[in-house]
Amino acid sequence: KNQVEQSPQSLIILEGKNCTLQCNYTVSPFSNLRWYKQDTGRGPVSLTIMTFSENTKSNGRYTATLDADTKQSSLHITASQLSDSASYICVVSPSGANNLFFGTGTRLTVIP
Amino acid sequence: NAGVTQTPKFRILKIGQSMTLQCAQDMNHNYMYWYRQDPGMGLKLIYYSVGAGITDKGEVPNGYNVSRSTTEDFPLRLELAAPSQTSVYFCASSYTSGKNTGELFFGEGSRLTVL
């Protein structure tokens, strides 16, 4: 069964600290993995997209890693800001299909 | 560019009523999608379209219908609304399909409550 699991469900960190969010998936065959940021009451916004051959990709203070062998990905946020408070969603796309598999997200709260 | 525009943002329906959620994109994307997002759950695909005149069912299509008469518009029709359709609905579009690395652009969402 194709699944995407994220951990932790929620996380509270102090402003300026770093954090790492985890994503494990069982989607097969694999095409690409995406991380989205969803602010409360808004639509998801793409942060990174990685294919099978890519093991790291950065977007400013966001760095995503991918281990396609173990089917794990992480999103590292450096020097967190209050505006990083949001849900972060891991999304996996199987090859040969138009559907995407969404994780339930990690709710990050950055406090001053 | 406005991107993906959804209307209405909020709506309350009575059981059995019908309504249409509107979605329009101005990026000339071929692919358009409708998702629903329930509390504590990942987004689920309702319907998608790979171009004008072509639509297909996603993971949870029951109780919904779509049409794609133009590249820009992809309305979602709810017939005989049920409490189980209470959710936040997101429309999205992309230049290429999700199985490729086409980035998805989402609308702001439509929050629907069925009482």
Tab-separated table of C-alpha atoms in Angstrom:
chain	number	residue	atom	x	y	z
A	1	LYS	CA	0.000	0.000	0.000
A	2	ASN	CA	1.344	3.419	-0.952
A	3	GLN	CA	1.797	5.502	2.168
A	4	VAL	CA	3.633	8.598	3.324
A	5	GLU	CA	4.294	9.009	7.030
A	6	GLN	CA	5.686	12.104	8.671
A	7	SER	CA	7.163	12.716	12.075
A	8	PRO	CA	6.832	14.373	14.428
A	9	GLN	CA	3.170	15.372	14.155
A	10	SER	CA	3.950	18.676	15.802
A	11	LEU	CA	7.020	20.543	16.957
A	12	ILE	CA	7.673	23.714	18.928
A	13	ILE	CA	11.062	25.400	18.694
A	14	LEU	CA	12.615	28.684	19.732
A	15	GLU	CA	13.260	31.315	17.116
A	16	GLY	CA	16.768	31.000	15.719
A	17	LYS	CA	17.045	27.266	16.379
A	18	ASN	CA	17.352	24.560	13.736
A	19	CYS	CA	15.002	21.628	13.281
A	20	THR	CA	14.591	18.529	11.135
A	21	LEU	CA	11.351	17.004	9.940
A	22	GLN	CA	11.125	13.398	8.783
A	23	CYS	CA	9.242	11.651	5.994
A	24	ASN	CA	9.117	7.898	5.331
A	25	TYR	CA	7.326	6.486	2.336
A	26	THR	CA	6.367	3.167	0.812
A	27	VAL	CA	5.293	4.560	-2.572
A	28	SER	CA	6.588	2.450	-5.424
A	29	PRO	CA	7.732	2.811	-8.110
A	30	PHE	CA	9.120	6.165	-7.108
A	31	SER	CA	9.268	9.229	-9.326
A	32	ASN	CA	9.821	12.262	-7.145
A	33	LEU	CA	9.392	13.655	-3.634
A	34	ARG	CA	8.241	17.137	-2.754
A	35	TRP	CA	8.083	19.235	0.367
A	36	TYR	CA	5.351	21.846	0.709
A	37	LYS	CA	4.776	24.573	3.268
A	38	GLN	CA	1.168	25.304	4.215
A	39	ASP	CA	0.386	28.377	6.261
A	40	THR	CA	-2.821	28.265	8.309
A	41	GLY	CA	-5.817	28.910	6.069
A	42	ARG	CA	-3.735	28.959	2.885
A	43	GLY	CA	-2.896	26.550	0.097
A	44	PRO	CA	0.360	24.537	0.088
A	45	VAL	CA	3.389	26.181	-1.512
A	46	SER	CA	6.224	24.155	-3.007
A	47	LEU	CA	9.605	24.230	-1.266
A	48	THR	CA	11.592	21.518	-3.055
A	49	ILE	CA	11.177	18.733	-5.604
A	50	MET	CA	13.691	15.857	-5.752
A	51	THR	CA	13.949	13.001	-8.207
A	52	PHE	CA	15.449	9.575	-7.632
A	53	SER	CA	18.949	10.734	-8.569
A	54	GLU	CA	19.003	13.765	-6.257
A	55	ASN	CA	19.909	13.332	-2.595
A	56	THR	CA	19.815	16.951	-1.462
A	57	LYS	CA	18.199	20.179	-2.535
A	58	SER	CA	18.125	23.576	-0.884
A	59	ASN	CA	15.761	26.518	-1.006
A	60	GLY	CA	17.138	29.290	1.167
A	61	ARG	CA	17.089	28.124	4.792
A	62	TYR	CA	15.302	24.911	3.798
A	63	THR	CA	17.362	21.851	2.868
A	64	ALA	CA	15.723	18.591	1.865
A	65	THR	CA	17.518	15.265	1.698
A	66	LEU	CA	16.429	12.044	0.068
A	67	ASP	CA	17.585	8.463	0.540
A	68	ALA	CA	15.742	6.490	-2.115
A	69	ASP	CA	17.224	3.212	-0.886
A	70	THR	CA	15.718	3.519	2.583
A	71	LYS	CA	12.737	5.540	1.308
A	72	GLN	CA	13.337	8.373	3.722
A	73	SER	CA	13.490	12.122	3.358
A	74	SER	CA	14.121	14.951	5.760
A	75	LEU	CA	13.564	18.682	5.699
A	76	HIS	CA	16.064	20.726	7.687
A	77	ILE	CA	15.207	24.294	8.613
A	78	THR	CA	18.115	26.497	9.620
A	79	ALA	CA	17.928	29.545	11.890
A	80	SER	CA	14.147	29.354	12.220
A	81	GLN	CA	11.992	32.448	11.990
A	82	LEU	CA	8.510	33.170	13.288
A	83	SER	CA	7.278	33.043	9.688
A	84	ASP	CA	8.356	29.396	9.487
A	85	SER	CA	5.368	28.505	11.672
A	86	ALA	CA	3.274	26.350	9.354
A	87	SER	CA	2.521	22.771	8.393
A	88	TYR	CA	5.134	21.030	6.291
A	89	ILE	CA	3.826	18.355	3.994
A	90	CYS	CA	5.803	15.581	2.311
A	91	VAL	CA	4.392	14.461	-1.037
A	92	VAL	CA	5.526	11.465	-3.065
A	93	SER	CA	4.757	10.845	-6.719
A	94	PRO	CA	4.807	7.337	-8.170
A	95	SER	CA	6.023	6.934	-11.707
A	96	GLY	CA	3.387	6.059	-14.252
A	97	ALA	CA	0.543	7.734	-12.409
A	98	ASN	CA	-1.006	11.159	-12.095
A	99	ASN	CA	-1.822	10.808	-8.419
A	100	LEU	CA	0.336	12.134	-5.610
A	101	PHE	CA	0.501	10.709	-2.096
A	102	PHE	CA	0.385	13.285	0.655
A	103	GLY	CA	1.627	12.921	4.205
A	104	THR	CA	-0.454	14.336	7.035
A	105	GLY	CA	2.142	17.013	7.710
A	106	THR	CA	4.233	18.252	10.624
A	107	ARG	CA	2.861	21.300	12.395
A	108	LEU	CA	5.820	23.562	13.275
A	109	THR	CA	5.450	26.423	15.735
A	110	VAL	CA	8.319	28.847	16.175
A	111	ILE	CA	8.142	30.896	19.361
A	112	PRO	CA	10.114	34.043	20.235
B	1	ASN	CA	-0.609	36.794	-12.588
B	2	ALA	CA	-3.322	35.698	-10.178
B	3	GLY	CA	-2.216	32.034	-10.232
B	4	VAL	CA	-4.994	29.681	-9.116
B	5	THR	CA	-8.181	31.376	-7.966
B	6	GLN	CA	-10.902	29.563	-6.046
B	7	THR	CA	-14.369	30.771	-5.148
B	8	PRO	CA	-16.093	30.828	-2.748
B	9	LYS	CA	-13.671	30.818	0.186
B	10	PHE	CA	-16.363	29.727	2.631
B	11	ARG	CA	-19.766	28.149	2.192
B	12	ILE	CA	-22.358	26.479	4.398
B	13	LEU	CA	-24.738	24.034	2.753
B	14	LYS	CA	-27.733	22.121	3.989
B	15	ILE	CA	-27.870	18.366	3.453
B	16	GLY	CA	-29.151	17.613	-0.031
B	17	GLN	CA	-28.264	20.982	-1.543
B	18	SER	CA	-25.977	21.274	-4.547
B	19	MET	CA	-23.257	23.753	-5.366
B	20	THR	CA	-20.272	24.375	-7.603
B	21	LEU	CA	-16.793	25.314	-6.452
B	22	GLN	CA	-15.096	27.432	-9.056
B	23	CYS	CA	-11.418	27.208	-9.986
B	24	ALA	CA	-9.549	29.249	-12.555
B	25	GLN	CA	-5.864	29.467	-13.430
B	26	ASP	CA	-4.095	31.974	-15.657
B	27	MET	CA	-0.801	30.108	-16.139
B	28	ASN	CA	-1.915	28.148	-19.221
B	29	HIS	CA	-1.401	24.878	-17.347
B	30	ASN	CA	-2.712	21.705	-18.920
B	31	TYR	CA	-3.090	19.770	-15.678
B	32	MET	CA	-5.644	20.701	-13.055
B	33	TYR	CA	-6.651	18.894	-9.876
B	34	TRP	CA	-9.199	18.981	-7.097
B	35	TYR	CA	-8.162	17.806	-3.631
B	36	ARG	CA	-9.915	17.679	-0.306
B	37	GLN	CA	-8.142	18.107	3.017
B	38	ASP	CA	-9.721	16.692	6.150
B	39	PRO	CA	-8.362	17.331	9.665
B	40	GLY	CA	-5.403	15.066	10.441
B	41	MET	CA	-5.428	13.555	6.967
B	42	GLY	CA	-3.308	14.054	3.884
B	43	LEU	CA	-4.806	15.667	0.821
B	44	LYS	CA	-6.895	13.269	-1.247
B	45	LEU	CA	-7.351	13.594	-4.999
B	46	ILE	CA	-10.984	13.906	-6.088
B	47	TYR	CA	-10.714	14.493	-9.840
B	48	TYR	CA	-8.086	15.672	-12.251
B	49	SER	CA	-7.852	16.857	-15.838
B	50	VAL	CA	-4.982	16.608	-18.299
B	51	GLY	CA	-6.458	19.137	-20.684
B	52	ALA	CA	-9.654	20.740	-21.924
B	53	GLY	CA	-12.349	18.138	-22.462
B	54	ILE	CA	-10.489	15.409	-20.535
B	55	THR	CA	-11.220	14.511	-16.925
B	56	ASP	CA	-10.596	11.463	-14.779
B	57	LYS	CA	-11.425	10.191	-11.327
B	58	GLY	CA	-8.994	10.368	-8.472
B	59	GLU	CA	-8.988	8.532	-5.177
B	60	VAL	CA	-12.289	9.872	-3.715
B	61	PRO	CA	-14.628	10.904	-6.588
B	62	ASN	CA	-17.985	9.744	-5.190
B	63	GLY	CA	-20.473	12.579	-4.756
B	64	TYR	CA	-18.604	14.951	-7.058
B	65	ASN	CA	-18.520	15.844	-10.725
B	66	VAL	CA	-16.206	17.994	-12.817
B	67	SER	CA	-15.984	19.480	-16.263
B	68	ARG	CA	-13.154	21.101	-18.209
B	69	SER	CA	-14.532	23.084	-21.118
B	70	THR	CA	-11.577	25.483	-21.222
B	71	THR	CA	-7.907	25.327	-20.251
B	72	GLU	CA	-8.451	27.968	-17.587
B	73	ASP	CA	-11.484	26.665	-15.678
B	74	PHE	CA	-12.072	23.470	-13.721
B	75	PRO	CA	-15.275	23.649	-11.634
B	76	LEU	CA	-16.153	21.003	-9.050
B	77	ARG	CA	-19.838	20.166	-8.642
B	78	LEU	CA	-21.282	18.723	-5.446
B	79	GLU	CA	-24.629	17.029	-5.920
B	80	LEU	CA	-26.818	16.208	-2.909
B	81	ALA	CA	-24.396	17.482	-0.285
B	82	ALA	CA	-23.730	15.199	2.689
B	83	PRO	CA	-22.032	15.901	6.049
B	84	SER	CA	-19.137	13.680	4.906
B	85	GLN	CA	-18.324	16.328	2.306
B	86	THR	CA	-17.501	18.874	4.986
B	87	SER	CA	-13.887	19.641	4.194
B	88	VAL	CA	-11.445	22.141	2.769
B	89	TYR	CA	-11.175	21.855	-0.985
B	90	PHE	CA	-8.062	22.809	-2.910
B	91	CYS	CA	-7.736	23.295	-6.612
B	92	ALA	CA	-4.254	22.978	-8.110
B	93	SER	CA	-2.643	23.202	-11.505
B	94	SER	CA	0.656	22.204	-13.082
B	95	TYR	CA	2.365	22.483	-16.449
B	96	THR	CA	3.285	18.799	-16.512
B	97	SER	CA	1.847	15.859	-14.653
B	98	GLY	CA	2.585	14.981	-11.061
B	99	LYS	CA	4.510	11.897	-12.087
B	100	ASN	CA	7.016	14.242	-13.681
B	101	THR	CA	8.531	17.085	-11.711
B	102	GLY	CA	5.855	19.578	-12.610
B	103	GLU	CA	5.387	21.929	-9.691
B	104	LEU	CA	1.841	22.123	-8.381
B	105	PHE	CA	0.350	25.535	-7.734
B	106	PHE	CA	-2.508	25.544	-5.250
B	107	GLY	CA	-5.392	27.895	-4.743
B	108	GLU	CA	-6.199	29.326	-1.324
B	109	GLY	CA	-8.865	26.734	-0.611
B	110	SER	CA	-12.648	26.637	-0.199
B	111	ARG	CA	-13.962	25.681	3.221
B	112	LEU	CA	-17.272	23.859	2.917
B	113	THR	CA	-19.532	22.904	5.804
B	114	VAL	CA	-22.576	20.679	5.272
B	115	LEU	CA	-25.161	20.777	8.059
